[in-house]
Coordinates of C-alpha atoms and ligand atoms in Angstrom, one line a residue:
X1 CA 104.6 70.0 66.5
X2 CA 104.0 71.0 62.9
X3 CA 100.3 70.0 63.2
X4 CA 100.0 71.9 66.4
X5 CA 101.6 75.0 64.9
X6 CA 99.3 74.9 61.9
X7 CA 96.3 74.4 64.2
X8 CA 97.3 77.5 66.2
X9 CA 98.0 79.5 63.1
X10 CA 94.6 78.6 61.6
X11 CA 92.9 79.6 64.9
X12 CA 94.8 82.9 64.7
X13 CA 93.8 83.7 61.2
X14 CA 90.3 82.4 60.7
X15 CA 88.2 80.9 63.5
X16 CA 88.5 84.0 65.7
X17 CA 87.4 86.4 62.9
X18 CA 86.1 89.7 64.1
X19 CA 84.5 92.4 62.0
X20 CA 86.9 94.6 60.2
X21 CA 88.3 97.3 62.4
X22 CA 88.8 101.1 62.3
X23 CA 88.8 103.1 59.2
X24 CA 92.0 104.7 57.9
X25 CA 93.1 107.6 59.9
X26 CA 94.0 111.1 58.6
X27 CA 97.5 111.1 60.2
X28 CA 98.9 108.3 58.1
X29 CA 98.4 105.5 60.6
X30 CA 97.2 102.4 58.7
X31 CA 93.8 101.1 59.7
X32 CA 93.7 97.8 61.4
X33 CA 93.4 95.1 58.7
X34 CA 90.7 92.6 58.2
X35 CA 91.4 89.2 59.8
X36 CA 91.0 87.6 56.4
X37 CA 93.9 89.6 55.0
X38 CA 96.8 87.3 54.3
X39 CA 99.1 90.2 55.3
X40 CA 97.2 90.5 58.6
X41 CA 100.2 90.3 61.0
X42 CA 102.5 92.4 58.8
X43 CA 99.8 95.1 58.9
X44 CA 99.5 94.7 62.6
X45 CA 103.2 95.3 62.8
X46 CA 102.8 98.5 61.0
X47 CA 100.6 99.8 63.8
X48 CA 103.8 100.0 65.9
X49 CA 106.5 102.7 65.6
X50 CA 109.3 100.3 66.2
X51 CA 112.3 100.9 64.1
X52 CA 112.7 98.6 61.1
X53 CA 116.4 98.5 61.7
X54 CA 116.3 96.1 64.6
X55 CA 114.1 93.4 66.2
X56 CA 112.6 93.7 69.7
X57 CA 112.3 90.5 71.7
X58 CA 112.0 91.9 75.3
X59 CA 108.5 92.9 76.2
X60 CA 109.0 90.9 79.3
X61 CA 110.9 93.9 80.6
X62 CA 109.0 96.8 79.0
X63 CA 106.6 96.5 76.1
X64 CA 105.9 98.5 72.9
X65 CA 103.1 101.0 72.6
X66 CA 101.2 101.0 69.3
X67 CA 101.1 104.4 67.6
X68 CA 97.4 104.9 68.7
X69 CA 98.5 104.7 72.3
X70 CA 101.3 107.2 71.9
X71 CA 98.9 109.5 70.1
X72 CA 96.1 109.3 72.7
X73 CA 98.5 109.9 75.5
X74 CA 100.4 112.8 74.0
X75 CA 97.1 114.4 72.8
X76 CA 96.1 114.5 76.5
X77 CA 99.4 115.9 77.6
X78 CA 99.0 118.7 75.2
X79 CA 95.4 119.2 76.2
X80 CA 96.3 119.4 79.9
X81 CA 99.1 121.9 79.1
X82 CA 96.7 124.1 77.1
X83 CA 93.3 123.7 78.7
X84 CA 93.8 123.1 82.4
X85 CA 92.0 126.4 83.1
X86 CA 88.8 124.9 81.7
X87 CA 88.8 122.4 84.5
X88 CA 86.2 123.2 87.2
X89 CA 87.4 120.6 89.7
X90 CA 83.9 119.3 90.1
X91 CA 83.3 115.6 90.7
X92 CA 80.8 115.5 87.9
X93 CA 83.1 117.1 85.4
X94 CA 83.4 115.0 82.3
X95 CA 87.1 115.9 81.6
X96 CA 89.7 114.1 83.8
X97 CA 93.0 115.9 84.2
X98 CA 94.7 114.0 86.9
X99 CA 94.2 110.5 88.3
X100 CA 94.4 109.4 91.9
X101 CA 91.2 111.2 93.1
X102 CA 88.6 109.9 90.6
X103 CA 86.8 106.5 90.7
X104 CA 87.9 105.8 87.1
X105 CA 84.9 103.7 86.5
X106 CA 85.3 103.5 82.7
X107 CA 88.8 102.1 82.7
X108 CA 88.3 99.9 85.7
X109 CA 85.3 98.3 83.9
X110 CA 87.4 97.7 80.8
X111 CA 90.1 96.0 83.0
X112 CA 87.4 94.0 84.6
X113 CA 86.2 92.8 81.2
X114 CA 89.7 91.7 80.3
X115 CA 90.1 89.5 83.4
X116 CA 86.4 88.7 84.1
X117 CA 86.0 90.7 87.3
X118 CA 83.5 93.4 88.5
X119 CA 84.5 97.0 88.4
X120 CA 84.4 97.3 92.2
X121 CA 87.0 94.6 92.5
X122 CA 89.5 96.5 90.4
X123 CA 91.9 99.2 91.7
X124 CA 94.1 101.1 89.3
X125 CA 97.7 101.2 90.5
X126 CA 101.1 102.0 88.9
X127 CA 102.7 98.6 88.7
X128 CA 102.9 95.1 90.2
X129 CA 105.4 96.0 92.9
X130 CA 102.9 98.5 94.3
X131 CA 100.0 96.0 94.2
X132 CA 101.9 93.1 95.9
X133 CA 103.2 95.6 98.5
X134 CA 99.6 96.8 99.1
X135 CA 98.5 93.3 99.7
X136 CA 101.5 92.3 101.8
X137 CA 101.2 95.4 103.9
X138 CA 97.4 95.2 104.1
X139 CA 96.9 91.6 105.2
X140 CA 96.9 91.0 108.9
X141 CA 99.3 88.2 109.9
X142 CA 100.7 87.1 113.2
X143 CA 104.3 86.2 114.0
X144 CA 104.9 82.6 112.9
X145 CA 102.3 82.7 110.1
X146 CA 103.6 81.5 106.8
X147 CA 103.4 82.8 103.3
X148 CA 104.2 80.2 100.7
X149 CA 105.9 81.3 97.5
X150 CA 108.5 79.9 95.0
X151 CA 112.2 80.5 94.8
X152 CA 111.7 82.1 91.3
X153 CA 109.7 85.2 92.1
X154 CA 110.6 88.6 90.9
X155 CA 111.9 91.1 93.5
X156 CA 108.8 93.2 93.0
X157 CA 106.7 90.2 94.2
X158 CA 109.0 89.3 97.1
X159 CA 109.9 92.7 98.6
X160 CA 106.7 93.4 100.4
X161 CA 106.7 90.0 102.2
X162 CA 110.4 90.3 103.1
X163 CA 109.6 93.6 104.9
X164 CA 106.7 91.9 106.7
X165 CA 109.0 89.0 107.6
X166 CA 111.6 91.3 109.2
X167 CA 109.1 93.6 110.8
X168 CA 106.5 91.2 112.1
X169 CA 108.2 87.8 112.3
X170 CA 106.2 86.0 109.6
X171 CA 107.8 83.3 107.6
X172 CA 108.3 83.7 103.8
X173 CA 108.7 80.2 102.6
X174 CA 110.4 80.2 99.1
X175 CA 109.8 76.7 97.8
X176 CA 112.3 75.4 95.3
X177 CA 110.7 74.6 91.9
X178 CA 112.2 73.2 88.8
X179 CA 114.2 75.1 86.2
X180 CA 113.1 73.7 83.8
X181 CA 109.8 72.5 85.3
X182 CA 109.1 69.2 83.6
X183 CA 105.3 69.3 83.9
X184 CA 102.4 70.9 85.7
X185 CA 102.0 68.1 88.2
X186 CA 105.6 68.4 89.3
X187 CA 105.3 72.1 90.2
X188 CA 101.8 71.6 91.7
X189 CA 103.2 69.0 94.1
X190 CA 106.2 71.1 94.9
X191 CA 104.0 74.0 96.0
X192 CA 101.1 72.3 97.7
X193 CA 103.4 70.0 99.7
X194 CA 104.8 73.1 101.3
X195 CA 101.4 74.1 102.8
X196 CA 101.2 73.6 106.6
X197 CA 98.5 74.5 109.2
X198 CA 100.5 77.8 109.6
X199 CA 100.2 78.8 106.0
X200 CA 97.9 81.8 105.7
X201 CA 98.9 83.2 102.3
X202 CA 100.0 81.8 98.9
X203 CA 101.7 84.3 96.6
X204 CA 103.1 83.0 93.3
X205 CA 103.5 84.2 89.8
X206 CA 100.9 83.1 87.3
X207 CA 103.8 83.1 84.8
X208 CA 107.4 82.9 86.1
X209 CA 109.4 85.7 84.5
X210 CA 112.7 83.8 84.6
X211 CA 111.4 80.8 82.6
X212 CA 108.1 81.7 81.1
X213 CA 106.4 78.8 82.9
X214 CA 102.6 79.2 83.2
X215 CA 101.9 77.6 86.5
X216 CA 98.8 75.4 87.1
X217 CA 97.3 78.2 89.2
X218 CA 93.7 77.1 89.1
X219 CA 94.6 73.7 90.7
X220 CA 97.1 75.3 93.2
X221 CA 94.6 78.0 94.3
X222 CA 91.8 75.4 94.7
X223 CA 94.0 73.3 97.0
X224 CA 95.0 76.4 98.9
X225 CA 91.4 77.6 99.3
X226 CA 90.4 74.2 100.6
X227 CA 92.9 74.9 103.4
X228 CA 91.7 78.5 104.1
X229 CA 94.8 80.0 102.5
X230 CA 94.5 83.5 101.0
X231 CA 95.6 83.2 97.3
X232 CA 97.5 86.0 95.5
X233 CA 98.8 85.8 91.9
X234 CA 101.5 88.0 90.4
X235 CA 100.4 88.6 86.8
X236 CA 103.2 90.9 85.7
X237 CA 103.9 88.7 82.7
X238 CA 100.4 87.6 81.7
X239 CA 98.2 90.6 80.9
X240 CA 98.1 91.1 77.1
X241 CA 99.9 87.8 76.7
X242 CA 97.8 84.9 77.8
X243 CA 94.1 84.9 78.8
X244 CA 93.4 85.6 82.4
X245 CA 90.0 84.8 83.9
X246 CA 90.2 85.4 87.7
X247 CA 86.8 83.8 88.3
X248 CA 87.8 80.6 86.6
X249 CA 91.1 80.6 88.4
X250 CA 89.4 81.2 91.7
X251 CA 92.2 83.3 93.3
X252 CA 91.5 85.8 96.0
X253 CA 93.7 88.5 94.5
X254 CA 95.5 89.1 91.2
X255 CA 98.0 91.9 90.4
X256 CA 99.0 92.8 86.9
X257 CA 100.5 95.5 84.7
X258 CA 99.9 96.7 81.2
X259 CA 103.4 98.1 80.4
X260 CA 104.9 94.8 79.4
X261 CA 102.7 92.8 77.1
X262 CA 99.6 95.0 76.8
X263 CA 101.1 97.9 74.9
X264 CA 100.4 100.5 77.5
X265 CA 102.6 103.3 78.8
X266 CA 104.9 102.5 81.8
X267 CA 103.3 103.1 85.1
X268 CA 100.0 101.3 84.5
X269 CA 98.8 98.4 86.6
X270 CA 95.8 97.0 88.5
X271 CA 95.0 95.1 91.6
X272 CA 92.1 92.7 91.7
X273 CA 90.7 91.5 95.0
X274 CA 87.6 89.3 95.2
X275 CA 84.7 91.4 96.5
X276 CA 84.1 89.3 99.6
X277 CA 87.8 89.4 100.6
X278 CA 88.4 93.2 100.0
X279 CA 87.5 94.2 103.5
X280 CA 90.4 92.1 104.9
X281 CA 93.0 94.3 103.2
X282 CA 94.0 97.5 105.0
X283 CA 94.7 100.6 102.9
X284 CA 98.4 101.3 102.6
X285 CA 98.5 104.6 100.7
X286 CA 95.8 106.4 102.6
X287 CA 93.7 109.4 101.4
X288 CA 90.2 110.5 102.1
X289 CA 88.6 107.1 101.2
X290 CA 91.0 105.0 103.3
X291 CA 88.2 103.5 105.3
X292 CA 85.4 103.8 102.8
X293 CA 84.1 100.4 101.7
X294 CA 81.3 101.5 99.3
X295 CA 83.6 101.0 96.3
X296 CA 86.6 99.0 97.4
X297 CA 88.5 99.3 94.2
X298 CA 88.2 103.1 94.5
X299 CA 89.7 102.9 98.0
X300 CA 93.0 101.6 96.5
X301 CA 92.7 103.8 93.4
X302 CA 92.6 107.0 95.5
X303 CA 96.2 107.5 96.3
X304 CA 97.1 111.1 95.5
X305 CA 97.8 113.0 92.2
X306 CA 98.7 110.7 89.3
X307 CA 99.0 111.1 85.6
X308 CA 95.8 110.8 83.7
X309 CA 97.5 111.1 80.3
X310 CA 99.0 107.7 80.9
X311 CA 95.6 106.3 81.6
X312 CA 94.4 107.7 78.3
X313 CA 97.2 105.7 76.7
X314 CA 96.2 102.6 78.7
X315 CA 92.6 103.0 77.6
X316 CA 93.7 103.0 73.9
X317 CA 95.9 100.0 74.6
X318 CA 93.0 98.1 76.0
X319 CA 90.9 99.0 73.0
X320 CA 93.7 97.8 70.7
X321 CA 93.8 94.4 72.4
X322 CA 90.0 94.1 72.4
X323 CA 89.9 95.0 68.7
X324 CA 92.4 92.3 67.7
X325 CA 90.9 90.0 70.3
X326 CA 92.8 88.6 73.4
X327 CA 92.4 85.1 72.1
X328 CA 94.0 86.0 68.8
X329 CA 96.8 87.9 70.5
X330 CA 97.6 84.9 72.6
X331 CA 97.4 82.5 69.7
X332 CA 99.9 84.6 67.7
X333 CA 102.3 85.0 70.5
X334 CA 102.2 81.3 71.3
X335 CA 102.6 80.3 67.6
X336 CA 105.8 82.4 67.4
X337 CA 107.0 81.1 70.8
X338 CA 106.4 77.5 69.7
X339 CA 108.3 78.1 66.5
X340 CA 111.3 79.4 68.4
X341 CA 111.3 76.5 70.9
X342 CA 110.8 73.9 68.2
X343 CA 113.9 75.2 66.4
X344 CA 115.9 75.4 69.7
X345 CA 115.0 71.9 70.7
X346 CA 116.7 70.6 67.6
X347 CA 120.0 72.1 68.6
X348 CA 122.0 69.9 70.9
X349 CA 124.1 72.8 72.1
X350 CA 121.2 74.7 73.5
X351 CA 119.8 74.2 77.0
X352 CA 116.2 75.4 77.5
X353 CA 115.0 76.5 80.9
X354 CA 111.3 77.0 79.9
X355 CA 109.1 74.1 80.8
X356 CA 109.3 70.8 78.9
X357 CA 105.5 70.7 78.7
X358 CA 104.6 73.0 75.8
X359 CA 101.2 73.8 77.2
X360 CA 103.0 75.6 80.1
X361 CA 104.8 77.9 77.6
X362 CA 103.7 80.9 75.5
X363 CA 105.7 83.9 74.5
X364 CA 108.7 83.6 76.9
X365 CA 111.6 81.3 76.2
X366 CA 114.7 81.1 78.3
X367 CA 117.7 79.3 77.0
X368 CA 121.5 79.3 76.7
X369 CA 124.0 78.3 74.1
X370 CA 126.5 76.1 75.9
X371 CA 129.7 77.9 76.7
X372 CA 128.2 81.4 76.6
X373 CA 126.9 83.6 79.3
X374 CA 123.7 85.5 79.0
X375 CA 125.5 88.8 78.5
X376 CA 127.6 87.3 75.7
X377 CA 124.6 85.8 74.0
X378 CA 122.7 89.1 74.3
X379 CA 125.6 91.0 72.7
X380 CA 126.0 88.4 69.9
X381 CA 122.4 88.8 69.0
X382 CA 122.9 92.5 68.7
X383 CA 126.1 92.3 66.8
X384 CA 124.9 89.7 64.3
X385 CA 121.3 90.7 63.8
X386 CA 120.4 93.9 65.7
X387 CA 118.1 91.7 67.8
X388 CA 117.3 92.4 71.4
X389 CA 116.4 89.5 73.6
X390 CA 117.5 90.1 77.2
X391 CA 120.3 88.4 79.2
X392 CA 119.1 86.2 82.0
X393 CA 122.5 86.3 83.7
X394 CA 125.6 84.2 83.9
X395 CA 123.9 80.9 84.1
X396 CA 120.6 81.1 82.3
X397 CA 121.4 82.6 78.9
X398 CA 118.7 84.9 77.5
X399 CA 115.0 85.5 77.9
X400 CA 113.6 85.7 74.4
X401 CA 110.1 86.9 74.1
X402 CA 107.8 86.8 71.1
X403 CA 104.9 89.2 70.5
X404 CA 102.4 90.2 67.8
X405 CA 104.9 92.7 66.3
X406 CA 107.4 89.9 65.6
X407 CA 107.4 87.7 62.5
X408 CA 108.2 84.1 61.5
X409 CA 111.2 85.5 59.6
X410 CA 112.6 87.2 62.7
X411 CA 112.3 83.9 64.6
X412 CA 114.0 82.0 61.8
X413 CA 116.8 84.5 61.6
X414 CA 117.3 84.3 65.4
X415 CA 117.5 80.5 65.1
X416 CA 120.2 80.8 62.4
X417 CA 122.2 83.1 64.7
X418 CA 121.9 80.5 67.5
X419 CA 122.9 77.7 65.2
X420 CA 126.0 79.7 64.0
X421 CA 127.0 80.5 67.6
X422 CA 126.6 77.0 68.8
X423 CA 129.1 75.8 66.1
X424 CA 131.6 77.9 68.0
Ligands
PLP1 C1 106.8 88.2 87.7 C2 107.1 89.7 88.0 N1 106.6 90.3 89.1 C3 106.7 91.6 89.3 C4 107.5 92.4 88.4 C5 107.6 93.8 88.7 O1 106.7 94.5 87.9 P1 106.5 96.1 88.0 O2 107.7 96.6 87.4 O3 105.3 96.3 87.2 O4 106.4 96.5 89.4 C6 108.0 91.8 87.3 C7 108.8 92.6 86.3 O5 109.5 92.2 85.5 C8 107.8 90.4 87.0 O6 108.3 89.8 85.9

């Protein structure tokens, strides 16, 4: 484990070196440091406005915007409030005041770059719940057709299919998978064994929110595609966390959000659908382009007046990730997650619900201290260390996320709290 940790650390600090980043700003925000700076991660931490009095371990619910994101967004709010009269409402106008009517080519291209997709395959939406609902509602299925999923999906991934089940008589098959999952082969078998000739859609999380398990989605999608099954991945927990390459995965559709791990304002998400499958999806929120297939991503992006200031924030958040480098972000998150799990695994009074196979884990660890509920554990972290992981309920302890704004010292302090609690 130590060797692996050191290897990841060295990737994170040297091999992925980028040129030095932005110059110091006039408003007191420190410039992004050089990757060769030994204080690199401490300085990255200073890009966030998080209070120094407490420790945030819950980007799996809602993330943290770096200062530059807050600045870009609020700048635009002010601009809109003061300069809206300048807006000529013309399509070719360079300034964008609202979203929901524009093709948003710039930001869709950036999102495409992050997940290796073409601009036309990306629709900008508000969140994952919307995207999965658009897909569930937009795909034509017959009574008796089956959708295979797992029993550990978030309600935002399930809801659209439950509506379809009740309304149209499809079957939503929630396959039981391990908690913890022991290894990728086990979960692969659990899922593909559930496919039948009636299975028309697969919809699973790329990363399960209640355990942090990264599923072997490439292999599962390949098997599904061989059987003509439409494949959808819920990426609520992956974007800005682990690397996502939709071409390599080979899924038909992928829905993600930026307000958890990617440092963007709440209400930012995307829906990717492979170009050749786009036509199969009916529009749900319909406006002028509801049946216009020239730019399929725009068809789903055009959904009435939205908040462009939020997209300004998203744009800055994407730049922030690209400047640090998605590989380096992942390596740092994983390094801290591994450190946490390595410490927890030494404690016999701790039960871990994240996968036993470390390659299936990154920044989410779910665990309990024997004899304590999730709520008790959450409260104890706050009382003893002003630390904020999130309760996973009565049975499953807490979900403890690590991100680039966390430090080794914070992980070690959390482990000390767990050790003290497990002594009773
Ligand atoms: C796996 C998963 N899917 C969907 C959602 C819902 O995401 P959103 O709030 O962006 O709709 C979440 C939120 O936690 C999630 O973890």
